[in-house]
């Protein structure tokens, strides 16, 4: 299925983050798993809680989580077609389905499935290294104490001058 050039782009807007995730022909997952398109870190959210798929007449939300999914406050049990402005509730997260223009202050997230995508990027923390297992990062430089020593010498000199002048 190819994208219709006359059809406006569709997004899932994660209200907490104020980020819009563009939808395409590839299925889009929502859940607690790090590989999900939108990751919701809550115990009540399943690893693969819901999925949004493209169909001939638009996008459809299919719930898969055990704790329930709601659209506009109503529980969803089967695949449901999304309409512009629908509010999807998963756990305490609110996600809005949008077609066309986005509200002010919402930034669009680049597609995570593009070329050069690293599937572990969301869980990797470049600040944490393990010297035993090795790391592809350079070791952090040790800080120089020269500046601290110079400042300490100046403070001692000023204190000595003050006490000698006062005495």
mmCIF file of C-alpha atoms in Angstrom:
data_model
loop_
_atom_site.group_PDB
_atom_site.id
_atom_site.type_symbol
_atom_site.label_atom_id
_atom_site.label_comp_id
_atom_site.label_asym_id
_atom_site.label_seq_id
_atom_site.Cartn_x
_atom_site.Cartn_y
_atom_site.Cartn_z
ATOM 1 C CA UNK A 1 0.000 0.000 0.000
ATOM 2 C CA UNK A 2 1.435 3.373 -0.971
ATOM 3 C CA UNK A 3 0.778 6.677 0.723
ATOM 4 C CA UNK A 4 -1.954 8.793 -0.855
ATOM 5 C CA UNK A 5 -0.463 12.205 -1.765
ATOM 6 C CA UNK A 6 -3.883 13.873 -1.310
ATOM 7 C CA UNK A 7 -4.425 12.442 2.165
ATOM 8 C CA UNK A 8 -3.072 14.597 5.035
ATOM 9 C CA UNK A 9 -0.342 13.052 7.226
ATOM 10 C CA UNK A 10 -1.490 11.269 10.382
ATOM 11 C CA UNK A 11 0.162 11.382 13.798
ATOM 12 C CA UNK A 12 -0.104 10.010 17.296
ATOM 13 C CA UNK A 13 0.513 12.894 19.718
ATOM 14 C CA UNK A 14 1.794 11.774 23.111
ATOM 15 C CA UNK A 15 0.361 14.558 25.274
ATOM 16 C CA UNK A 16 2.839 14.234 28.182
ATOM 17 C CA UNK A 17 5.879 14.629 25.906
ATOM 18 C CA UNK A 18 4.168 17.042 23.454
ATOM 19 C CA UNK A 19 5.626 14.915 20.644
ATOM 20 C CA UNK A 20 3.963 13.753 17.434
ATOM 21 C CA UNK A 21 4.811 10.353 16.006
ATOM 22 C CA UNK A 22 4.104 10.109 12.266
ATOM 23 C CA UNK A 23 2.109 7.100 11.104
ATOM 24 C CA UNK A 24 2.831 5.214 7.892
ATOM 25 C CA UNK A 25 2.078 1.861 6.265
ATOM 26 C CA UNK A 26 4.224 0.074 8.867
ATOM 27 C CA UNK A 27 2.434 -0.977 12.071
ATOM 28 C CA UNK A 28 3.072 1.324 15.037
ATOM 29 C CA UNK A 29 3.218 -0.201 18.532
ATOM 30 C CA UNK A 30 2.498 1.347 21.916
ATOM 31 C CA UNK A 31 3.604 -0.316 25.132
ATOM 32 C CA UNK A 32 6.168 -0.764 27.870
ATOM 33 C CA UNK A 33 8.713 -2.568 25.648
ATOM 34 C CA UNK A 34 11.704 -0.462 24.581
ATOM 35 C CA UNK A 35 11.125 -1.367 20.920
ATOM 36 C CA UNK A 36 7.656 0.248 20.932
ATOM 37 C CA UNK A 37 7.042 3.377 18.899
ATOM 38 C CA UNK A 38 5.702 5.089 22.037
ATOM 39 C CA UNK A 39 7.141 3.719 25.281
ATOM 40 C CA UNK A 40 4.967 4.094 28.387
ATOM 41 C CA UNK A 41 6.851 3.133 31.551
ATOM 42 C CA UNK A 42 4.017 2.031 33.822
ATOM 43 C CA UNK A 43 3.414 -1.343 35.477
ATOM 44 C CA UNK A 44 -0.232 -1.297 34.317
ATOM 45 C CA UNK A 45 0.842 -1.072 30.650
ATOM 46 C CA UNK A 46 1.639 -4.300 28.793
ATOM 47 C CA UNK A 47 4.902 -4.692 26.887
ATOM 48 C CA UNK A 48 2.922 -4.680 23.653
ATOM 49 C CA UNK A 49 -0.251 -2.892 24.696
ATOM 50 C CA UNK A 50 -1.740 -1.657 21.418
ATOM 51 C CA UNK A 51 -0.941 -1.359 17.734
ATOM 52 C CA UNK A 52 -1.973 1.149 15.074
ATOM 53 C CA UNK A 53 -2.163 -0.177 11.508
ATOM 54 C CA UNK A 54 -2.905 1.446 8.193
ATOM 55 C CA UNK A 55 -5.943 0.177 6.324
ATOM 56 C CA UNK A 56 -7.622 1.265 3.100
ATOM 57 C CA UNK A 57 -9.897 3.817 4.774
ATOM 58 C CA UNK A 58 -7.512 5.094 7.484
ATOM 59 C CA UNK A 59 -5.806 3.906 10.643
ATOM 60 C CA UNK A 60 -7.086 1.267 13.050
ATOM 61 C CA UNK A 61 -6.132 0.767 16.714
ATOM 62 C CA UNK A 62 -5.963 -2.838 17.901
ATOM 63 C CA UNK A 63 -5.687 -3.331 21.679
ATOM 64 C CA UNK A 64 -3.524 -6.183 22.959
ATOM 65 C CA UNK A 65 -2.931 -5.252 26.598
ATOM 66 C CA UNK A 66 -4.562 -7.043 29.500
ATOM 67 C CA UNK A 67 -5.343 -3.864 31.448
ATOM 68 C CA UNK A 68 -7.464 -2.215 28.787
ATOM 69 C CA UNK A 69 -7.337 0.589 26.288
ATOM 70 C CA UNK A 70 -9.878 3.399 25.909
ATOM 71 C CA UNK A 71 -10.782 5.679 23.032
ATOM 72 C CA UNK A 72 -12.630 8.848 24.062
ATOM 73 C CA UNK A 73 -13.350 7.263 27.447
ATOM 74 C CA UNK A 74 -14.925 4.119 26.016
ATOM 75 C CA UNK A 75 -13.240 0.698 26.474
ATOM 76 C CA UNK A 76 -11.884 -0.832 23.253
ATOM 77 C CA UNK A 77 -11.996 -4.599 22.843
ATOM 78 C CA UNK A 78 -11.649 -5.059 19.069
ATOM 79 C CA UNK A 79 -9.908 -3.177 16.259
ATOM 80 C CA UNK A 80 -11.366 0.334 16.037
ATOM 81 C CA UNK A 81 -11.027 2.902 13.248
ATOM 82 C CA UNK A 82 -9.475 6.160 14.434
ATOM 83 C CA UNK A 83 -10.924 9.577 13.629
ATOM 84 C CA UNK A 84 -9.170 12.941 13.873
ATOM 85 C CA UNK A 85 -9.067 14.094 17.508
ATOM 86 C CA UNK A 86 -9.661 10.663 19.091
ATOM 87 C CA UNK A 87 -8.092 10.426 22.546
ATOM 88 C CA UNK A 88 -6.466 7.085 23.281
ATOM 89 C CA UNK A 89 -5.951 6.245 26.959
ATOM 90 C CA UNK A 90 -3.372 3.618 27.911
ATOM 91 C CA UNK A 91 -2.633 3.534 31.620
ATOM 92 C CA UNK A 92 -2.396 7.184 32.653
ATOM 93 C CA UNK A 93 -1.042 8.219 29.231
ATOM 94 C CA UNK A 94 -3.167 10.198 26.796
ATOM 95 C CA UNK A 95 -2.384 9.928 23.105
ATOM 96 C CA UNK A 96 -4.325 11.907 20.517
ATOM 97 C CA UNK A 97 -4.795 10.789 16.919
ATOM 98 C CA UNK A 98 -4.327 13.746 14.546
ATOM 99 C CA UNK A 99 -4.710 14.162 10.809
ATOM 100 C CA UNK A 100 -3.109 17.113 9.047
ATOM 101 C CA UNK A 101 -1.969 20.074 11.110
ATOM 102 C CA UNK A 102 -0.550 19.671 14.590
ATOM 103 C CA UNK A 103 -1.214 21.934 17.598
ATOM 104 C CA UNK A 104 1.373 24.560 18.503
ATOM 105 C CA UNK A 105 4.254 23.396 20.674
ATOM 106 C CA UNK A 106 4.222 19.805 19.414
ATOM 107 C CA UNK A 107 7.434 18.529 17.841
ATOM 108 C CA UNK A 108 7.492 15.750 15.238
ATOM 109 C CA UNK A 109 9.675 12.739 16.048
ATOM 110 C CA UNK A 110 11.738 11.271 13.224
ATOM 111 C CA UNK A 111 10.700 7.821 12.120
ATOM 112 C CA UNK A 112 12.560 5.183 14.148
ATOM 113 C CA UNK A 113 12.454 2.729 11.259
ATOM 114 C CA UNK A 114 14.549 4.799 8.873
ATOM 115 C CA UNK A 115 17.928 3.756 7.510
ATOM 116 C CA UNK A 116 20.656 3.512 10.121
ATOM 117 C CA UNK A 117 18.144 2.926 12.918
ATOM 118 C CA UNK A 118 19.682 1.291 15.981
ATOM 119 C CA UNK A 119 16.979 -0.776 17.748
ATOM 120 C CA UNK A 120 18.848 -0.608 21.068
ATOM 121 C CA UNK A 121 19.283 3.174 21.006
ATOM 122 C CA UNK A 122 16.360 3.803 23.350
ATOM 123 C CA UNK A 123 17.805 1.601 26.094
ATOM 124 C CA UNK A 124 21.492 2.465 25.688
ATOM 125 C CA UNK A 125 23.009 4.958 28.075
ATOM 126 C CA UNK A 126 26.309 6.334 26.755
ATOM 127 C CA UNK A 127 27.224 7.690 30.190
ATOM 128 C CA UNK A 128 27.439 4.225 31.742
ATOM 129 C CA UNK A 129 30.567 2.222 30.978
ATOM 130 C CA UNK A 130 31.860 -1.084 32.263
ATOM 131 C CA UNK A 131 35.669 -1.375 32.442
ATOM 132 C CA UNK A 132 35.523 -5.162 32.855
ATOM 133 C CA UNK A 133 33.309 -5.850 29.846
ATOM 134 C CA UNK A 134 34.891 -3.121 27.781
ATOM 135 C CA UNK A 135 33.307 -0.164 26.099
ATOM 136 C CA UNK A 136 33.554 1.519 22.752
ATOM 137 C CA UNK A 137 33.760 4.907 24.449
ATOM 138 C CA UNK A 138 36.904 6.730 25.418
ATOM 139 C CA UNK A 139 37.667 6.811 29.130
ATOM 140 C CA UNK A 140 36.710 10.119 30.737
ATOM 141 C CA UNK A 141 39.599 12.530 31.238
ATOM 142 C CA UNK A 142 40.762 13.111 34.784
ATOM 143 C CA UNK A 143 40.183 16.624 35.988
ATOM 144 C CA UNK A 144 43.185 18.809 36.654
ATOM 145 C CA UNK A 145 43.536 20.211 40.172
ATOM 146 C CA UNK A 146 45.792 23.070 39.043
ATOM 147 C CA UNK A 147 42.933 25.573 39.042
ATOM 148 C CA UNK A 148 41.834 24.467 42.503
ATOM 149 C CA UNK A 149 45.381 24.789 43.897
ATOM 150 C CA UNK A 150 45.836 28.287 42.398
ATOM 151 C CA UNK A 151 42.504 29.396 43.882
ATOM 152 C CA UNK A 152 43.473 27.952 47.284
ATOM 153 C CA UNK A 153 46.845 29.775 47.242
ATOM 154 C CA UNK A 154 45.115 33.073 46.369
ATOM 155 C CA UNK A 155 42.591 32.625 49.181
ATOM 156 C CA UNK A 156 45.368 31.877 51.701
ATOM 157 C CA UNK A 157 47.339 34.952 50.528
ATOM 158 C CA UNK A 158 44.265 37.212 50.858
ATOM 159 C CA UNK A 159 43.462 35.791 54.317
ATOM 160 C CA UNK A 160 47.091 36.285 55.470
ATOM 161 C CA UNK A 161 47.133 39.881 54.158
ATOM 162 C CA UNK A 162 43.819 40.629 55.906
ATOM 163 C CA UNK A 163 44.943 39.228 59.273
ATOM 164 C CA UNK A 164 48.397 40.850 59.119
ATOM 165 C CA UNK A 165 46.930 44.247 58.179
ATOM 166 C CA UNK A 166 44.311 44.019 60.953
ATOM 167 C CA UNK A 167 46.898 42.996 63.573
#
